mmCIF file of C-alpha atoms in Angstrom:
data_model
loop_
_atom_site.group_PDB
_atom_site.id
_atom_site.type_symbol
_atom_site.label_atom_id
_atom_site.label_comp_id
_atom_site.label_asym_id
_atom_site.label_seq_id
_atom_site.Cartn_x
_atom_site.Cartn_y
_atom_site.Cartn_z
ATOM 1 C CA UNK A 20 117.125 102.896 102.704
ATOM 2 C CA UNK A 21 116.653 99.304 100.231
ATOM 3 C CA UNK A 22 118.899 97.763 103.071
ATOM 4 C CA UNK A 23 116.631 99.352 106.097
ATOM 5 C CA UNK A 24 113.941 97.637 104.465
ATOM 6 C CA UNK A 25 114.803 94.520 103.913
ATOM 7 C CA UNK A 26 115.742 94.405 107.686
ATOM 8 C CA UNK A 27 112.542 95.423 108.738
ATOM 9 C CA UNK A 28 110.705 93.155 106.246
ATOM 10 C CA UNK A 29 112.802 90.181 107.682
ATOM 11 C CA UNK A 30 112.568 91.229 111.289
ATOM 12 C CA UNK A 31 108.142 90.914 110.663
ATOM 13 C CA UNK A 32 109.100 86.729 110.677
ATOM 14 C CA UNK A 33 110.579 86.535 114.259
ATOM 15 C CA UNK A 34 108.681 89.076 115.374
ATOM 16 C CA UNK A 35 105.037 87.647 114.246
ATOM 17 C CA UNK A 36 106.381 84.275 115.370
ATOM 18 C CA UNK A 37 106.802 85.160 119.256
ATOM 19 C CA UNK A 38 103.208 86.778 118.975
ATOM 20 C CA UNK A 39 101.913 83.912 117.773
ATOM 21 C CA UNK A 40 103.819 81.829 120.089
ATOM 22 C CA UNK A 41 103.209 83.806 123.510
ATOM 23 C CA UNK A 42 99.419 84.103 122.688
ATOM 24 C CA UNK A 43 99.085 80.580 121.456
ATOM 25 C CA UNK A 44 100.309 79.080 124.561
ATOM 26 C CA UNK A 45 98.597 81.506 127.124
ATOM 27 C CA UNK A 46 95.260 80.962 125.466
ATOM 28 C CA UNK A 47 95.667 77.382 125.277
ATOM 29 C CA UNK A 48 96.348 77.057 128.934
ATOM 30 C CA UNK A 49 93.296 79.395 129.787
ATOM 31 C CA UNK A 50 90.452 77.298 131.017
ATOM 32 C CA UNK A 51 86.678 76.948 129.066
ATOM 33 C CA UNK A 52 88.444 75.683 125.725
ATOM 34 C CA UNK A 53 86.102 74.552 122.720
ATOM 35 C CA UNK A 54 86.076 71.148 124.195
ATOM 36 C CA UNK A 55 84.540 72.296 127.404
ATOM 37 C CA UNK A 56 81.876 74.465 125.779
ATOM 38 C CA UNK A 57 80.879 71.386 123.699
ATOM 39 C CA UNK A 58 80.577 69.300 127.196
ATOM 40 C CA UNK A 59 79.107 72.005 128.618
ATOM 41 C CA UNK A 60 76.075 72.244 126.430
ATOM 42 C CA UNK A 61 75.898 68.621 126.199
ATOM 43 C CA UNK A 62 75.712 68.524 129.644
ATOM 44 C CA UNK A 63 73.060 71.066 129.983
ATOM 45 C CA UNK A 64 71.250 69.595 127.300
ATOM 46 C CA UNK A 65 71.164 66.160 128.882
ATOM 47 C CA UNK A 66 70.456 68.079 132.402
ATOM 48 C CA UNK A 67 67.546 69.447 131.068
ATOM 49 C CA UNK A 68 66.058 66.092 129.551
ATOM 50 C CA UNK A 69 66.888 64.259 132.752
ATOM 51 C CA UNK A 70 65.664 66.713 135.017
ATOM 52 C CA UNK A 71 62.391 66.781 132.683
ATOM 53 C CA UNK A 72 62.217 62.848 133.820
ATOM 54 C CA UNK A 73 62.878 62.597 136.920
ATOM 55 C CA UNK A 74 61.059 65.523 138.331
ATOM 56 C CA UNK A 75 64.785 67.883 138.488
ATOM 57 C CA UNK A 76 66.774 65.347 140.177
ATOM 58 C CA UNK A 77 69.774 64.298 137.795
ATOM 59 C CA UNK A 78 72.071 61.650 138.143
ATOM 60 C CA UNK A 79 74.353 62.910 135.138
ATOM 61 C CA UNK A 80 77.046 63.987 137.242
ATOM 62 C CA UNK A 81 77.451 60.670 139.202
ATOM 63 C CA UNK A 82 77.203 58.102 136.554
ATOM 64 C CA UNK A 83 80.983 57.475 136.980
ATOM 65 C CA UNK A 84 81.627 58.270 133.338
ATOM 66 C CA UNK A 85 84.439 61.095 132.177
ATOM 67 C CA UNK A 86 87.568 59.433 133.410
ATOM 68 C CA UNK A 87 90.429 58.695 131.077
ATOM 69 C CA UNK A 88 90.239 61.645 128.540
ATOM 70 C CA UNK A 89 87.738 63.635 129.991
ATOM 71 C CA UNK A 90 88.870 63.668 133.418
ATOM 72 C CA UNK A 91 90.802 66.494 132.794
ATOM 73 C CA UNK A 92 87.845 68.530 131.482
ATOM 74 C CA UNK A 93 85.827 70.157 133.800
ATOM 75 C CA UNK A 94 81.795 69.002 133.404
ATOM 76 C CA UNK A 95 83.251 65.886 132.086
ATOM 77 C CA UNK A 96 81.732 63.753 134.339
ATOM 78 C CA UNK A 97 78.928 61.543 133.651
ATOM 79 C CA UNK A 98 79.818 61.638 130.249
ATOM 80 C CA UNK A 99 81.332 57.704 127.622
ATOM 81 C CA UNK A 100 85.101 58.386 127.189
ATOM 82 C CA UNK A 101 84.831 57.803 123.603
ATOM 83 C CA UNK A 102 82.604 60.680 123.169
ATOM 84 C CA UNK A 103 85.079 62.536 124.828
ATOM 85 C CA UNK A 104 87.842 61.353 122.677
ATOM 86 C CA UNK A 105 85.611 62.203 119.487
ATOM 87 C CA UNK A 106 85.277 65.478 120.205
ATOM 88 C CA UNK A 107 88.493 66.621 121.415
ATOM 89 C CA UNK A 108 89.789 64.675 117.238
ATOM 90 C CA UNK A 109 87.065 66.729 116.086
ATOM 91 C CA UNK A 110 88.349 70.419 117.698
ATOM 92 C CA UNK A 111 92.588 68.886 117.244
ATOM 93 C CA UNK A 112 92.701 68.384 120.475
ATOM 94 C CA UNK A 113 93.809 65.019 120.296
ATOM 95 C CA UNK A 114 97.514 65.506 119.304
ATOM 96 C CA UNK A 115 99.785 67.646 121.642
ATOM 97 C CA UNK A 116 100.001 71.160 122.003
ATOM 98 C CA UNK A 117 103.488 71.822 120.355
ATOM 99 C CA UNK A 118 102.405 69.772 117.762
ATOM 100 C CA UNK A 119 99.053 71.559 117.163
ATOM 101 C CA UNK A 120 101.005 74.455 117.332
ATOM 102 C CA UNK A 121 103.477 73.724 114.617
ATOM 103 C CA UNK A 122 100.728 72.402 112.253
ATOM 104 C CA UNK A 123 98.684 75.934 112.760
ATOM 105 C CA UNK A 124 101.888 77.580 111.913
ATOM 106 C CA UNK A 125 102.717 75.463 108.521
ATOM 107 C CA UNK A 126 99.083 76.243 107.798
ATOM 108 C CA UNK A 127 99.115 79.824 108.526
ATOM 109 C CA UNK A 128 102.250 80.180 106.052
ATOM 110 C CA UNK A 129 100.079 79.612 103.050
ATOM 111 C CA UNK A 130 97.288 81.593 104.985
ATOM 112 C CA UNK A 131 95.179 78.484 105.496
ATOM 113 C CA UNK A 132 93.541 79.887 108.552
ATOM 114 C CA UNK A 133 91.273 76.713 108.572
ATOM 115 C CA UNK A 134 87.472 76.685 109.924
ATOM 116 C CA UNK A 135 85.427 78.284 112.606
ATOM 117 C CA UNK A 136 84.890 75.729 114.850
ATOM 118 C CA UNK A 137 81.294 77.020 116.001
ATOM 119 C CA UNK A 138 80.242 79.143 112.775
ATOM 120 C CA UNK A 139 80.923 76.319 109.765
ATOM 121 C CA UNK A 140 82.612 78.353 107.439
ATOM 122 C CA UNK A 141 86.481 79.514 106.927
ATOM 123 C CA UNK A 142 88.235 81.663 109.000
ATOM 124 C CA UNK A 143 89.153 83.997 105.628
ATOM 125 C CA UNK A 144 86.087 83.973 104.469
ATOM 126 C CA UNK A 145 84.696 85.193 108.343
ATOM 127 C CA UNK A 146 87.440 88.087 108.188
ATOM 128 C CA UNK A 147 86.542 89.032 104.609
ATOM 129 C CA UNK A 148 82.910 89.584 105.309
ATOM 130 C CA UNK A 149 83.451 91.668 108.309
ATOM 131 C CA UNK A 150 85.934 93.711 106.570
ATOM 132 C CA UNK A 151 83.739 96.083 105.043
ATOM 133 C CA UNK A 152 82.288 97.508 108.247
ATOM 134 C CA UNK A 153 85.765 97.669 110.047
ATOM 135 C CA UNK A 154 87.550 98.968 107.224
ATOM 136 C CA UNK A 155 84.685 101.707 106.829
ATOM 137 C CA UNK A 156 84.972 102.654 110.822
ATOM 138 C CA UNK A 157 88.729 102.876 110.396
ATOM 139 C CA UNK A 158 89.223 104.383 107.120
ATOM 140 C CA UNK A 159 86.661 107.199 107.537
ATOM 141 C CA UNK A 160 87.267 108.179 111.281
ATOM 142 C CA UNK A 161 91.082 108.223 110.820
ATOM 143 C CA UNK A 162 90.501 111.159 107.949
ATOM 144 C CA UNK A 163 88.027 112.706 110.043
ATOM 145 C CA UNK A 164 89.832 112.867 112.938
ATOM 146 C CA UNK A 165 93.045 114.067 110.710
ATOM 147 C CA UNK A 166 91.391 116.803 108.742
ATOM 148 C CA UNK A 167 89.944 118.306 111.722
ATOM 149 C CA UNK A 168 92.637 117.921 114.615
ATOM 150 C CA UNK A 169 95.247 119.016 112.086
ATOM 151 C CA UNK A 170 93.885 122.155 111.487
ATOM 152 C CA UNK A 171 92.178 122.889 114.965
ATOM 153 C CA UNK A 172 95.853 121.990 116.356
ATOM 154 C CA UNK A 173 97.638 124.092 114.136
ATOM 155 C CA UNK A 174 94.873 127.094 114.836
ATOM 156 C CA UNK A 175 95.178 126.523 118.647
ATOM 157 C CA UNK A 176 99.379 126.953 118.496
ATOM 158 C CA UNK A 177 99.393 129.986 116.715
ATOM 159 C CA UNK A 178 96.617 131.455 118.833
ATOM 160 C CA UNK A 179 98.182 130.092 122.303
ATOM 161 C CA UNK A 180 96.401 131.642 125.220
ATOM 162 C CA UNK A 181 93.826 133.571 123.155
ATOM 163 C CA UNK A 182 89.549 132.792 123.686
ATOM 164 C CA UNK A 183 90.009 130.861 120.891
ATOM 165 C CA UNK A 184 91.746 128.574 122.321
ATOM 166 C CA UNK A 185 90.548 128.079 125.952
ATOM 167 C CA UNK A 186 87.191 127.578 124.087
ATOM 168 C CA UNK A 187 88.537 124.881 122.417
ATOM 169 C CA UNK A 188 90.024 123.439 124.569
ATOM 170 C CA UNK A 189 87.116 123.320 126.447
ATOM 171 C CA UNK A 190 85.385 121.103 123.599
ATOM 172 C CA UNK A 191 88.997 118.698 123.405
ATOM 173 C CA UNK A 192 88.611 118.147 127.074
ATOM 174 C CA UNK A 193 85.032 116.840 126.078
ATOM 175 C CA UNK A 194 85.666 115.194 124.081
ATOM 176 C CA UNK A 195 88.841 113.513 125.900
ATOM 177 C CA UNK A 196 86.603 113.027 128.806
ATOM 178 C CA UNK A 197 83.793 111.225 127.504
ATOM 179 C CA UNK A 198 84.291 107.745 125.842
ATOM 180 C CA UNK A 199 82.942 107.316 122.209
ATOM 181 C CA UNK A 200 80.378 104.732 123.055
ATOM 182 C CA UNK A 201 78.627 107.589 125.164
ATOM 183 C CA UNK A 202 78.173 109.587 122.165
ATOM 184 C CA UNK A 203 77.375 107.025 120.660
ATOM 185 C CA UNK A 204 74.353 106.245 122.996
ATOM 186 C CA UNK A 205 73.358 110.282 122.752
ATOM 187 C CA UNK A 206 73.042 110.332 118.985
ATOM 188 C CA UNK A 207 70.855 106.863 119.285
ATOM 189 C CA UNK A 208 68.742 108.541 121.724
ATOM 190 C CA UNK A 209 68.595 112.393 119.566
ATOM 191 C CA UNK A 210 69.164 111.189 116.107
ATOM 192 C CA UNK A 211 68.158 107.255 115.693
ATOM 193 C CA UNK A 212 64.785 107.248 116.953
ATOM 194 C CA UNK A 213 65.692 106.657 120.771
ATOM 195 C CA UNK A 214 63.376 109.347 122.098
ATOM 196 C CA UNK A 215 63.817 112.382 119.175
ATOM 197 C CA UNK A 216 64.109 112.267 116.024
ATOM 198 C CA UNK A 217 64.356 109.211 113.828
ATOM 199 C CA UNK A 218 66.734 110.762 110.881
ATOM 200 C CA UNK A 219 69.574 107.773 110.717
ATOM 201 C CA UNK A 220 68.910 104.203 110.912
ATOM 202 C CA UNK A 221 70.501 102.304 113.512
ATOM 203 C CA UNK A 222 71.097 98.941 111.769
ATOM 204 C CA UNK A 223 73.447 97.630 109.489
ATOM 205 C CA UNK A 224 76.106 98.791 106.486
ATOM 206 C CA UNK A 225 73.460 99.597 104.070
ATOM 207 C CA UNK A 226 70.194 98.917 103.211
ATOM 208 C CA UNK A 227 68.289 95.978 102.731
ATOM 209 C CA UNK A 228 67.281 97.395 99.259
ATOM 210 C CA UNK A 229 70.807 98.593 98.558
ATOM 211 C CA UNK A 230 71.758 96.443 95.403
ATOM 212 C CA UNK A 231 68.116 97.694 93.533
ATOM 213 C CA UNK A 232 69.471 101.526 93.960
ATOM 214 C CA UNK A 233 71.480 103.355 91.604
ATOM 215 C CA UNK A 234 75.416 104.155 91.902
ATOM 216 C CA UNK A 235 74.241 107.806 93.284
ATOM 217 C CA UNK A 236 72.006 106.405 95.943
ATOM 218 C CA UNK A 237 74.059 103.504 96.956
ATOM 219 C CA UNK A 238 76.559 106.112 97.987
ATOM 220 C CA UNK A 239 73.826 108.237 99.830
ATOM 221 C CA UNK A 240 72.630 105.102 101.540
ATOM 222 C CA UNK A 241 75.660 103.736 102.342
ATOM 223 C CA UNK A 242 76.879 107.783 104.385
ATOM 224 C CA UNK A 243 73.401 107.635 105.690
ATOM 225 C CA UNK A 244 74.382 104.435 107.369
ATOM 226 C CA UNK A 245 77.561 105.263 108.345
ATOM 227 C CA UNK A 246 77.351 109.282 109.802
ATOM 228 C CA UNK A 247 76.124 108.014 113.301
ATOM 229 C CA UNK A 248 78.821 105.604 114.100
ATOM 230 C CA UNK A 249 81.595 107.473 112.346
ATOM 231 C CA UNK A 250 80.316 110.718 114.116
ATOM 232 C CA UNK A 251 80.437 108.604 117.307
ATOM 233 C CA UNK A 252 84.311 107.813 116.843
ATOM 234 C CA UNK A 253 85.460 110.647 115.659
ATOM 235 C CA UNK A 254 84.058 112.877 118.768
ATOM 236 C CA UNK A 255 86.030 110.153 121.290
ATOM 237 C CA UNK A 256 88.972 110.572 119.003
ATOM 238 C CA UNK A 257 90.075 113.709 117.618
ATOM 239 C CA UNK A 258 91.387 115.202 121.058
ATOM 240 C CA UNK A 259 94.281 113.502 121.580
ATOM 241 C CA UNK A 260 95.507 114.315 117.686
ATOM 242 C CA UNK A 261 94.821 117.809 118.715
ATOM 243 C CA UNK A 262 96.653 118.592 121.502
ATOM 244 C CA UNK A 263 99.759 116.743 119.924
ATOM 245 C CA UNK A 264 99.493 119.189 117.113
ATOM 246 C CA UNK A 265 99.034 121.960 118.921
ATOM 247 C CA UNK A 266 102.091 121.199 121.563
ATOM 248 C CA UNK A 267 104.588 119.691 118.318
ATOM 249 C CA UNK A 268 103.732 122.947 116.654
ATOM 250 C CA UNK A 269 104.257 125.496 119.938
ATOM 251 C CA UNK A 270 107.605 123.315 120.280
ATOM 252 C CA UNK A 271 108.708 124.222 116.966
ATOM 253 C CA UNK A 272 107.868 127.592 116.618
ATOM 254 C CA UNK A 273 109.794 128.107 119.953
ATOM 255 C CA UNK A 274 112.957 127.000 118.163
ATOM 256 C CA UNK A 275 115.926 129.168 116.765
ATOM 257 C CA UNK A 276 115.702 128.744 113.365
ATOM 258 C CA UNK A 277 111.826 129.958 113.451
ATOM 259 C CA UNK A 278 113.681 133.213 115.336
ATOM 260 C CA UNK A 279 116.495 133.219 112.271
ATOM 261 C CA UNK A 280 113.592 133.272 109.552
ATOM 262 C CA UNK A 281 111.864 136.041 111.179
ATOM 263 C CA UNK A 282 114.874 138.184 111.495
ATOM 264 C CA UNK A 283 115.539 137.576 107.614
ATOM 265 C CA UNK A 284 112.218 139.481 106.955
ATOM 266 C CA UNK A 285 109.646 136.132 106.417
ATOM 267 C CA UNK A 286 106.179 136.338 106.668
ATOM 268 C CA UNK A 287 103.796 134.789 109.808
ATOM 269 C CA UNK A 288 102.662 132.430 107.184
ATOM 270 C CA UNK A 289 105.830 132.087 105.346
ATOM 271 C CA UNK A 290 107.605 130.808 108.562
ATOM 272 C CA UNK A 291 104.512 128.585 109.654
ATOM 273 C CA UNK A 292 103.977 126.910 106.649
ATOM 274 C CA UNK A 293 107.400 126.433 105.084
ATOM 275 C CA UNK A 294 109.702 125.767 107.803
ATOM 276 C CA UNK A 295 107.640 124.844 110.962
ATOM 277 C CA UNK A 296 105.091 122.894 109.098
ATOM 278 C CA UNK A 297 107.248 120.187 107.703
ATOM 279 C CA UNK A 298 109.132 119.478 111.062
ATOM 280 C CA UNK A 299 105.998 119.757 113.639
ATOM 281 C CA UNK A 300 103.867 117.565 110.922
ATOM 282 C CA UNK A 301 106.539 114.585 110.933
ATOM 283 C CA UNK A 302 105.525 112.745 113.821
ATOM 284 C CA UNK A 303 101.530 113.249 113.246
ATOM 285 C CA UNK A 304 101.854 112.314 109.156
ATOM 286 C CA UNK A 305 103.790 109.057 109.731
ATOM 287 C CA UNK A 306 101.947 107.987 112.372
ATOM 288 C CA UNK A 307 98.613 108.194 110.496
ATOM 289 C CA UNK A 308 99.386 104.012 109.543
ATOM 290 C CA UNK A 309 99.225 103.357 112.980
ATOM 291 C CA UNK A 310 96.589 105.034 113.994
ATOM 292 C CA UNK A 311 94.461 103.563 111.153
ATOM 293 C CA UNK A 312 95.441 100.323 112.278
ATOM 294 C CA UNK A 313 94.655 101.070 115.929
ATOM 295 C CA UNK A 314 91.150 102.586 115.384
ATOM 296 C CA UNK A 315 90.654 99.387 112.906
ATOM 297 C CA UNK A 316 91.365 96.755 115.085
ATOM 298 C CA UNK A 317 90.508 98.488 118.991
ATOM 299 C CA UNK A 318 88.172 101.061 118.729
ATOM 300 C CA UNK A 319 84.873 99.869 117.183
ATOM 301 C CA UNK A 320 83.703 97.079 119.399
ATOM 302 C CA UNK A 321 81.170 99.093 121.366
ATOM 303 C CA UNK A 322 80.114 101.034 118.413
ATOM 304 C CA UNK A 323 79.649 97.956 116.363
ATOM 305 C CA UNK A 324 77.173 96.369 119.169
ATOM 306 C CA UNK A 325 75.290 99.698 119.135
ATOM 307 C CA UNK A 326 74.666 100.274 115.861
ATOM 308 C CA UNK A 327 74.324 96.841 114.800
ATOM 309 C CA UNK A 328 77.684 96.523 112.436
ATOM 310 C CA UNK A 329 79.070 93.185 112.392
ATOM 311 C CA UNK A 330 82.806 94.292 111.687
ATOM 312 C CA UNK A 331 86.118 92.624 113.215
ATOM 313 C CA UNK A 332 85.789 93.749 116.231
ATOM 314 C CA UNK A 333 82.285 91.835 116.921
ATOM 315 C CA UNK A 334 84.001 88.836 115.412
ATOM 316 C CA UNK A 335 86.638 88.879 117.581
ATOM 317 C CA UNK A 336 84.467 89.446 120.721
ATOM 318 C CA UNK A 337 82.376 86.426 120.038
ATOM 319 C CA UNK A 338 85.632 84.279 119.407
ATOM 320 C CA UNK A 339 86.598 84.900 122.612
ATOM 321 C CA UNK A 340 83.742 84.466 124.357
ATOM 322 C CA UNK A 341 83.085 81.036 122.366
ATOM 323 C CA UNK A 342 86.737 79.970 122.558
ATOM 324 C CA UNK A 343 86.495 79.663 118.880
ATOM 325 C CA UNK A 344 90.182 78.900 118.301
ATOM 326 C CA UNK A 345 90.753 79.136 114.838
ATOM 327 C CA UNK A 346 89.148 83.185 114.458
ATOM 328 C CA UNK A 347 90.724 83.908 117.475
ATOM 329 C CA UNK A 348 94.507 82.745 116.125
ATOM 330 C CA UNK A 349 93.774 83.698 112.616
ATOM 331 C CA UNK A 350 92.575 86.904 113.496
ATOM 332 C CA UNK A 351 95.585 87.218 115.229
ATOM 333 C CA UNK A 352 97.767 86.546 112.562
ATOM 334 C CA UNK A 353 96.166 88.928 110.009
ATOM 335 C CA UNK A 354 95.985 91.455 112.514
ATOM 336 C CA UNK A 355 99.444 91.316 113.785
ATOM 337 C CA UNK A 356 101.063 90.952 110.148
ATOM 338 C CA UNK A 357 98.952 93.993 109.198
ATOM 339 C CA UNK A 358 100.388 95.783 112.057
ATOM 340 C CA UNK A 359 104.004 95.031 111.761
ATOM 341 C CA UNK A 360 103.421 96.316 108.089
ATOM 342 C CA UNK A 361 101.867 98.965 108.883
ATOM 343 C CA UNK A 362 104.931 100.073 110.785
ATOM 344 C CA UNK A 363 107.387 100.032 108.077
ATOM 345 C CA UNK A 364 104.851 101.772 106.624
ATOM 346 C CA UNK A 365 104.783 104.473 108.632
ATOM 347 C CA UNK A 366 108.706 104.851 108.734
ATOM 348 C CA UNK A 367 108.456 105.580 104.906
ATOM 349 C CA UNK A 368 106.157 107.997 105.629
ATOM 350 C CA UNK A 369 109.081 109.770 107.866
ATOM 351 C CA UNK A 370 111.135 109.383 104.585
ATOM 352 C CA UNK A 371 108.520 110.874 102.367
ATOM 353 C CA UNK A 372 107.515 113.711 104.708
ATOM 354 C CA UNK A 373 111.200 114.668 105.361
ATOM 355 C CA UNK A 374 113.726 113.709 103.018
ATOM 356 C CA UNK A 375 116.225 114.339 105.381
ATOM 357 C CA UNK A 376 115.741 111.049 107.481
ATOM 358 C CA UNK A 377 118.008 108.578 106.817
ATOM 359 C CA UNK A 378 117.021 105.019 108.667
ATOM 360 C CA UNK A 379 120.005 103.074 107.123
ATOM 361 C CA UNK A 380 122.715 105.747 107.921
ATOM 362 C CA UNK A 381 121.192 105.675 111.793
ATOM 363 C CA UNK A 382 121.514 101.947 111.619
ATOM 364 C CA UNK A 383 125.174 101.647 110.573
#
């Protein structure tokens, strides 16, 4: 197992490098980069000033500037070449693209993720400041989804075809069909002062006076704020895992070893929890790390927007909108590394759940 883990850890390097190479050159080739963002802002400001001075007739785009270094930028017409060169140097675009890439990798090896172009802060500090929100959403949602889906899936498998199975399937279908953000809007309307009751707050991870509260009050205030966003994500996320659990248990229940165990006189509970459970739960429990990463990084953007939670999803979205490359690539580096390490932890979970699995023997 040690040799297998070592190989997996060594594969992290080329895999992460491939992720960064593909995304770096695709994003760099896309129009509307940070230099263009600044140029458009300058053009807009200058255009408004010229419009006010000349009664609406701006000559900014016809002054003949923006040649040379600025000729390749959309919106650079009319701006001095020296200004464009200074902006390029400010954002590192005075260097060739391959030089910028290798300089970025050199810094990333020591986790120097640079500084945001537009937020005046280090990327590491930005990511750390957003982690409490994203970890809260990801961790509690994943735990609740598993705590609900596994018992429900097992009960549906044991009672397959019964009224209970049919009734709960209707709930699962509704949860699978309606996106989580629609449930979030419904919860806001019902319980956050939208149209009916104002029971839960609509903004922030904690209250403004959180630091003045006692420890018990701090915990209560935290969960008071997190109830609605976590509930919205759980409702939209438990359906798939419930069906996976049910189908996995049904598949194991119909296998020959279960019939043999019953023929030996074992009770249904012994057969279910001593033999079926370990085999059926293998893929479900082992998938916990990847499920957490998925919920943490991909499922919370709209929830963060609806409940005014400033997390990693909103940070990444705003970085993409404003072409804040250091934040985009820094977040990609951290998320990619965490995703790959979680994949290795997932393999370890397989071995923990079922010690009979030997990845090293399979590799040979």
